[in-house]
Amino acid sequence: MVAEFAAGAHLVKLSAADAELLYPGEPVESVAVYLRELGAATVVVTLGAAGAVVAAADADPVRVPAPKVDAVDATGGGDSVMAALVADLLTGGEPVEPSGWHERVGDE
């Protein structure tokens, strides 16, 4: 089921916990590359306060830092990341340099 979904997706976003549940023991970078190789154009694995891993196009996956914030509650954090990613894709297109994506979506 996951493979079928990834094969037809433009953007896949999952958390590190999701990646561990689906692919136990695999590094998040490997999971991101695998899902991208199945057909997803861009895969983002969120890492909470540690940022995210972005695997876009044919580029190697990169870790991008999370902005420093005074978090009160993490509820909705993943939804906020997904909203920023989709908004950025719609306005800026596919990231040419994934390591700079945090600056693009951090300004949203």
mmCIF file of N, CA, C and O in Angstrom, residues 19-70:
data_model
loop_
_atom_site.group_PDB
_atom_site.id
_atom_site.type_symbol
_atom_site.label_atom_id
_atom_site.label_comp_id
_atom_site.label_asym_id
_atom_site.label_seq_id
_atom_site.Cartn_x
_atom_site.Cartn_y
_atom_site.Cartn_z
ATOM 1 N N ALA A 19 8.420 6.664 9.715
ATOM 2 C CA ALA A 19 9.468 5.939 8.990
ATOM 3 C C ALA A 19 9.909 4.707 9.774
ATOM 4 O O ALA A 19 10.101 3.630 9.201
ATOM 5 N N GLU A 20 10.055 4.856 11.083
ATOM 6 C CA GLU A 20 10.481 3.733 11.926
ATOM 7 C C GLU A 20 9.408 2.652 11.970
ATOM 8 O O GLU A 20 9.725 1.454 11.944
ATOM 9 N N LEU A 21 8.152 3.040 12.012
ATOM 10 C CA LEU A 21 7.057 2.073 12.033
ATOM 11 C C LEU A 21 6.979 1.296 10.714
ATOM 12 O O LEU A 21 6.792 0.082 10.703
ATOM 13 N N LEU A 22 7.147 2.007 9.606
ATOM 14 C CA LEU A 22 7.038 1.382 8.291
ATOM 15 C C LEU A 22 8.279 0.584 7.903
ATOM 16 O O LEU A 22 8.176 -0.458 7.251
ATOM 17 N N TYR A 23 9.448 1.092 8.290
ATOM 18 C CA TYR A 23 10.725 0.482 7.899
ATOM 19 C C TYR A 23 11.645 0.417 9.115
ATOM 20 O O TYR A 23 12.599 1.184 9.225
ATOM 21 N N PRO A 24 11.347 -0.496 10.060
ATOM 22 C CA PRO A 24 12.094 -0.559 11.321
ATOM 23 C C PRO A 24 13.601 -0.684 11.118
ATOM 24 O O PRO A 24 14.071 -1.489 10.312
ATOM 25 N N GLY A 25 14.338 0.155 11.850
ATOM 26 C CA GLY A 25 15.791 0.093 11.831
ATOM 27 C C GLY A 25 16.471 0.783 10.672
ATOM 28 O O GLY A 25 17.699 0.890 10.642
ATOM 29 N N GLU A 26 15.694 1.257 9.703
ATOM 30 C CA GLU A 26 16.292 1.930 8.540
ATOM 31 C C GLU A 26 16.518 3.401 8.855
ATOM 32 O O GLU A 26 15.658 4.056 9.443
ATOM 33 N N PRO A 27 17.660 3.954 8.444
ATOM 34 C CA PRO A 27 17.888 5.395 8.631
ATOM 35 C C PRO A 27 16.850 6.200 7.848
ATOM 36 O O PRO A 27 16.417 5.781 6.767
ATOM 37 N N VAL A 28 16.457 7.349 8.372
ATOM 38 C CA VAL A 28 15.427 8.159 7.703
ATOM 39 C C VAL A 28 15.869 8.579 6.303
ATOM 40 O O VAL A 28 15.037 8.685 5.403
ATOM 41 N N GLU A 29 17.152 8.808 6.119
ATOM 42 C CA GLU A 29 17.639 9.171 4.774
ATOM 43 C C GLU A 29 17.372 8.042 3.785
ATOM 44 O O GLU A 29 16.968 8.286 2.640
ATOM 45 N N SER A 30 17.585 6.806 4.219
ATOM 46 C CA SER A 30 17.342 5.651 3.347
ATOM 47 C C SER A 30 15.862 5.501 3.019
ATOM 48 O O SER A 30 15.497 5.171 1.885
ATOM 49 N N VAL A 31 15.017 5.732 4.004
ATOM 50 C CA VAL A 31 13.578 5.664 3.778
ATOM 51 C C VAL A 31 13.162 6.722 2.764
ATOM 52 O O VAL A 31 12.403 6.445 1.833
ATOM 53 N N ALA A 32 13.675 7.945 2.917
ATOM 54 C CA ALA A 32 13.334 9.026 1.991
ATOM 55 C C ALA A 32 13.763 8.687 0.565
ATOM 56 O O ALA A 32 12.998 8.870 -0.391
ATOM 57 N N VAL A 33 14.959 8.176 0.407
ATOM 58 C CA VAL A 33 15.458 7.811 -0.927
ATOM 59 C C VAL A 33 14.622 6.674 -1.510
ATOM 60 O O VAL A 33 14.248 6.706 -2.689
ATOM 61 N N TYR A 34 14.303 5.675 -0.699
ATOM 62 C CA TYR A 34 13.495 4.546 -1.171
ATOM 63 C C TYR A 34 12.137 5.020 -1.685
ATOM 64 O O TYR A 34 11.721 4.643 -2.785
ATOM 65 N N LEU A 35 11.461 5.849 -0.912
ATOM 66 C CA LEU A 35 10.146 6.332 -1.337
ATOM 67 C C LEU A 35 10.250 7.196 -2.591
ATOM 68 O O LEU A 35 9.387 7.130 -3.468
ATOM 69 N N ARG A 36 11.315 7.968 -2.688
ATOM 70 C CA ARG A 36 11.519 8.770 -3.900
ATOM 71 C C ARG A 36 11.772 7.867 -5.098
ATOM 72 O O ARG A 36 11.254 8.106 -6.184
ATOM 73 N N GLU A 37 12.556 6.812 -4.907
ATOM 74 C CA GLU A 37 12.850 5.888 -6.004
ATOM 75 C C GLU A 37 11.607 5.138 -6.472
ATOM 76 O O GLU A 37 11.540 4.700 -7.619
ATOM 77 N N LEU A 38 10.617 5.001 -5.590
ATOM 78 C CA LEU A 38 9.361 4.371 -5.984
ATOM 79 C C LEU A 38 8.557 5.262 -6.930
ATOM 80 O O LEU A 38 7.661 4.777 -7.618
ATOM 81 N N GLY A 39 8.857 6.570 -6.926
ATOM 82 C CA GLY A 39 8.161 7.467 -7.838
ATOM 83 C C GLY A 39 7.795 8.817 -7.279
ATOM 84 O O GLY A 39 7.413 9.717 -8.032
ATOM 85 N N ALA A 40 7.864 8.996 -5.965
ATOM 86 C CA ALA A 40 7.540 10.308 -5.389
ATOM 87 C C ALA A 40 8.568 11.337 -5.865
ATOM 88 O O ALA A 40 9.764 11.059 -5.901
ATOM 89 N N ALA A 41 8.101 12.519 -6.224
ATOM 90 C CA ALA A 41 9.019 13.563 -6.694
ATOM 91 C C ALA A 41 9.865 14.106 -5.552
ATOM 92 O O ALA A 41 11.065 14.322 -5.711
ATOM 93 N N THR A 42 9.248 14.323 -4.408
ATOM 94 C CA THR A 42 9.950 14.861 -3.239
ATOM 95 C C THR A 42 9.458 14.132 -1.997
ATOM 96 O O THR A 42 8.261 13.916 -1.838
ATOM 97 N N VAL A 43 10.390 13.762 -1.125
ATOM 98 C CA VAL A 43 10.046 13.117 0.136
ATOM 99 C C VAL A 43 10.652 13.935 1.266
ATOM 100 O O VAL A 43 11.830 14.303 1.214
ATOM 101 N N VAL A 44 9.831 14.232 2.267
ATOM 102 C CA VAL A 44 10.279 14.970 3.438
ATOM 103 C C VAL A 44 9.987 14.123 4.671
ATOM 104 O O VAL A 44 8.850 13.688 4.871
ATOM 105 N N VAL A 45 11.017 13.883 5.480
ATOM 106 C CA VAL A 45 10.856 13.181 6.755
ATOM 107 C C VAL A 45 11.118 14.194 7.856
ATOM 108 O O VAL A 45 12.229 14.722 7.966
ATOM 109 N N THR A 46 10.092 14.484 8.655
ATOM 110 C CA THR A 46 10.258 15.466 9.722
ATOM 111 C C THR A 46 10.905 14.818 10.938
ATOM 112 O O THR A 46 10.647 13.655 11.256
ATOM 113 N N LEU A 47 11.752 15.603 11.604
ATOM 114 C CA LEU A 47 12.530 15.123 12.742
ATOM 115 C C LEU A 47 12.276 15.948 13.995
ATOM 116 O O LEU A 47 13.125 16.027 14.874
ATOM 117 N N GLY A 48 11.128 16.595 14.082
ATOM 118 C CA GLY A 48 10.823 17.435 15.233
ATOM 119 C C GLY A 48 11.773 18.610 15.328
ATOM 120 O O GLY A 48 12.087 19.260 14.319
ATOM 121 N N ALA A 49 12.283 18.860 16.518
ATOM 122 C CA ALA A 49 13.183 19.997 16.738
ATOM 123 C C ALA A 49 14.498 19.872 15.963
ATOM 124 O O ALA A 49 15.197 20.855 15.768
ATOM 125 N N ALA A 50 14.805 18.661 15.496
ATOM 126 C CA ALA A 50 16.038 18.450 14.729
ATOM 127 C C ALA A 50 15.881 18.823 13.258
ATOM 128 O O ALA A 50 16.837 18.733 12.497
ATOM 129 N N GLY A 51 14.686 19.221 12.828
ATOM 130 C CA GLY A 51 14.486 19.657 11.448
ATOM 131 C C GLY A 51 13.825 18.599 10.592
ATOM 132 O O GLY A 51 12.846 17.987 10.992
ATOM 133 N N ALA A 52 14.390 18.366 9.408
ATOM 134 C CA ALA A 52 13.806 17.411 8.468
ATOM 135 C C ALA A 52 14.873 16.917 7.507
ATOM 136 O O ALA A 52 15.921 17.537 7.345
ATOM 137 N N VAL A 53 14.565 15.807 6.868
ATOM 138 C CA VAL A 53 15.371 15.291 5.770
ATOM 139 C C VAL A 53 14.549 15.508 4.508
ATOM 140 O O VAL A 53 13.369 15.146 4.458
ATOM 141 N N VAL A 54 15.160 16.116 3.488
ATOM 142 C CA VAL A 54 14.491 16.357 2.212
ATOM 143 C C VAL A 54 15.223 15.585 1.132
ATOM 144 O O VAL A 54 16.439 15.735 0.958
ATOM 145 N N ALA A 55 14.477 14.746 0.416
ATOM 146 C CA ALA A 55 15.015 14.028 -0.742
ATOM 147 C C ALA A 55 14.216 14.509 -1.949
ATOM 148 O O ALA A 55 13.058 14.142 -2.118
ATOM 149 N N ALA A 56 14.826 15.367 -2.735
ATOM 150 C CA ALA A 56 14.135 15.957 -3.884
ATOM 151 C C ALA A 56 14.829 15.575 -5.176
ATOM 152 O O ALA A 56 16.058 15.499 -5.230
ATOM 153 N N ALA A 57 14.026 15.334 -6.206
ATOM 154 C CA ALA A 57 14.516 15.001 -7.540
ATOM 155 C C ALA A 57 15.601 13.934 -7.456
ATOM 156 O O ALA A 57 15.428 12.937 -6.786
ATOM 157 N N ASP A 58 16.724 14.162 -8.117
ATOM 158 C CA ASP A 58 17.808 13.193 -8.114
ATOM 159 C C ASP A 58 18.916 13.580 -7.155
ATOM 160 O O ASP A 58 20.013 13.039 -7.221
ATOM 161 N N ALA A 59 18.646 14.522 -6.273
ATOM 162 C CA ALA A 59 19.661 14.992 -5.331
ATOM 163 C C ALA A 59 19.784 14.035 -4.148
ATOM 164 O O ALA A 59 18.849 13.315 -3.808
ATOM 165 N N ASP A 60 20.948 14.033 -3.528
ATOM 166 C CA ASP A 60 21.123 13.288 -2.288
ATOM 167 C C ASP A 60 20.231 13.913 -1.225
ATOM 168 O O ASP A 60 20.006 15.126 -1.229
ATOM 169 N N PRO A 61 19.728 13.106 -0.292
ATOM 170 C CA PRO A 61 18.915 13.695 0.778
ATOM 171 C C PRO A 61 19.764 14.622 1.638
ATOM 172 O O PRO A 61 20.953 14.373 1.846
ATOM 173 N N VAL A 62 19.157 15.698 2.082
ATOM 174 C CA VAL A 62 19.855 16.654 2.935
ATOM 175 C C VAL A 62 19.039 16.887 4.201
ATOM 176 O O VAL A 62 17.815 16.807 4.190
ATOM 177 N N ARG A 63 19.747 17.170 5.277
ATOM 178 C CA ARG A 63 19.093 17.542 6.529
ATOM 179 C C ARG A 63 18.984 19.052 6.562
ATOM 180 O O ARG A 63 19.951 19.749 6.294
ATOM 181 N N VAL A 64 17.798 19.530 6.871
ATOM 182 C CA VAL A 64 17.596 20.969 7.003
ATOM 183 C C VAL A 64 17.181 21.257 8.443
ATOM 184 O O VAL A 64 16.402 20.511 9.031
ATOM 185 N N PRO A 65 17.727 22.314 9.009
ATOM 186 C CA PRO A 65 17.417 22.605 10.408
ATOM 187 C C PRO A 65 16.009 23.166 10.573
ATOM 188 O O PRO A 65 15.450 23.758 9.654
ATOM 189 N N ALA A 66 15.473 22.948 11.749
ATOM 190 C CA ALA A 66 14.184 23.556 12.096
ATOM 191 C C ALA A 66 14.452 24.960 12.609
ATOM 192 O O ALA A 66 15.489 25.208 13.227
ATOM 193 N N PRO A 67 13.545 25.887 12.351
ATOM 194 C CA PRO A 67 13.722 27.220 12.930
ATOM 195 C C PRO A 67 13.644 27.131 14.454
ATOM 196 O O PRO A 67 12.932 26.291 14.998
ATOM 197 N N LYS A 68 14.369 27.969 15.106
ATOM 198 C CA LYS A 68 14.353 28.001 16.569
ATOM 199 C C LYS A 68 13.109 28.759 17.021
ATOM 200 O O LYS A 68 12.887 29.902 16.622
ATOM 201 N N VAL A 69 12.286 28.096 17.812
ATOM 202 C CA VAL A 69 11.059 28.710 18.325
ATOM 203 C C VAL A 69 10.887 28.353 19.795
ATOM 204 O O VAL A 69 11.492 27.398 20.291
ATOM 205 N N ASP A 70 10.065 29.106 20.463
ATOM 206 C CA ASP A 70 9.673 28.775 21.828
ATOM 207 C C ASP A 70 8.343 28.032 21.738
ATOM 208 O O ASP A 70 7.268 28.631 21.809
#
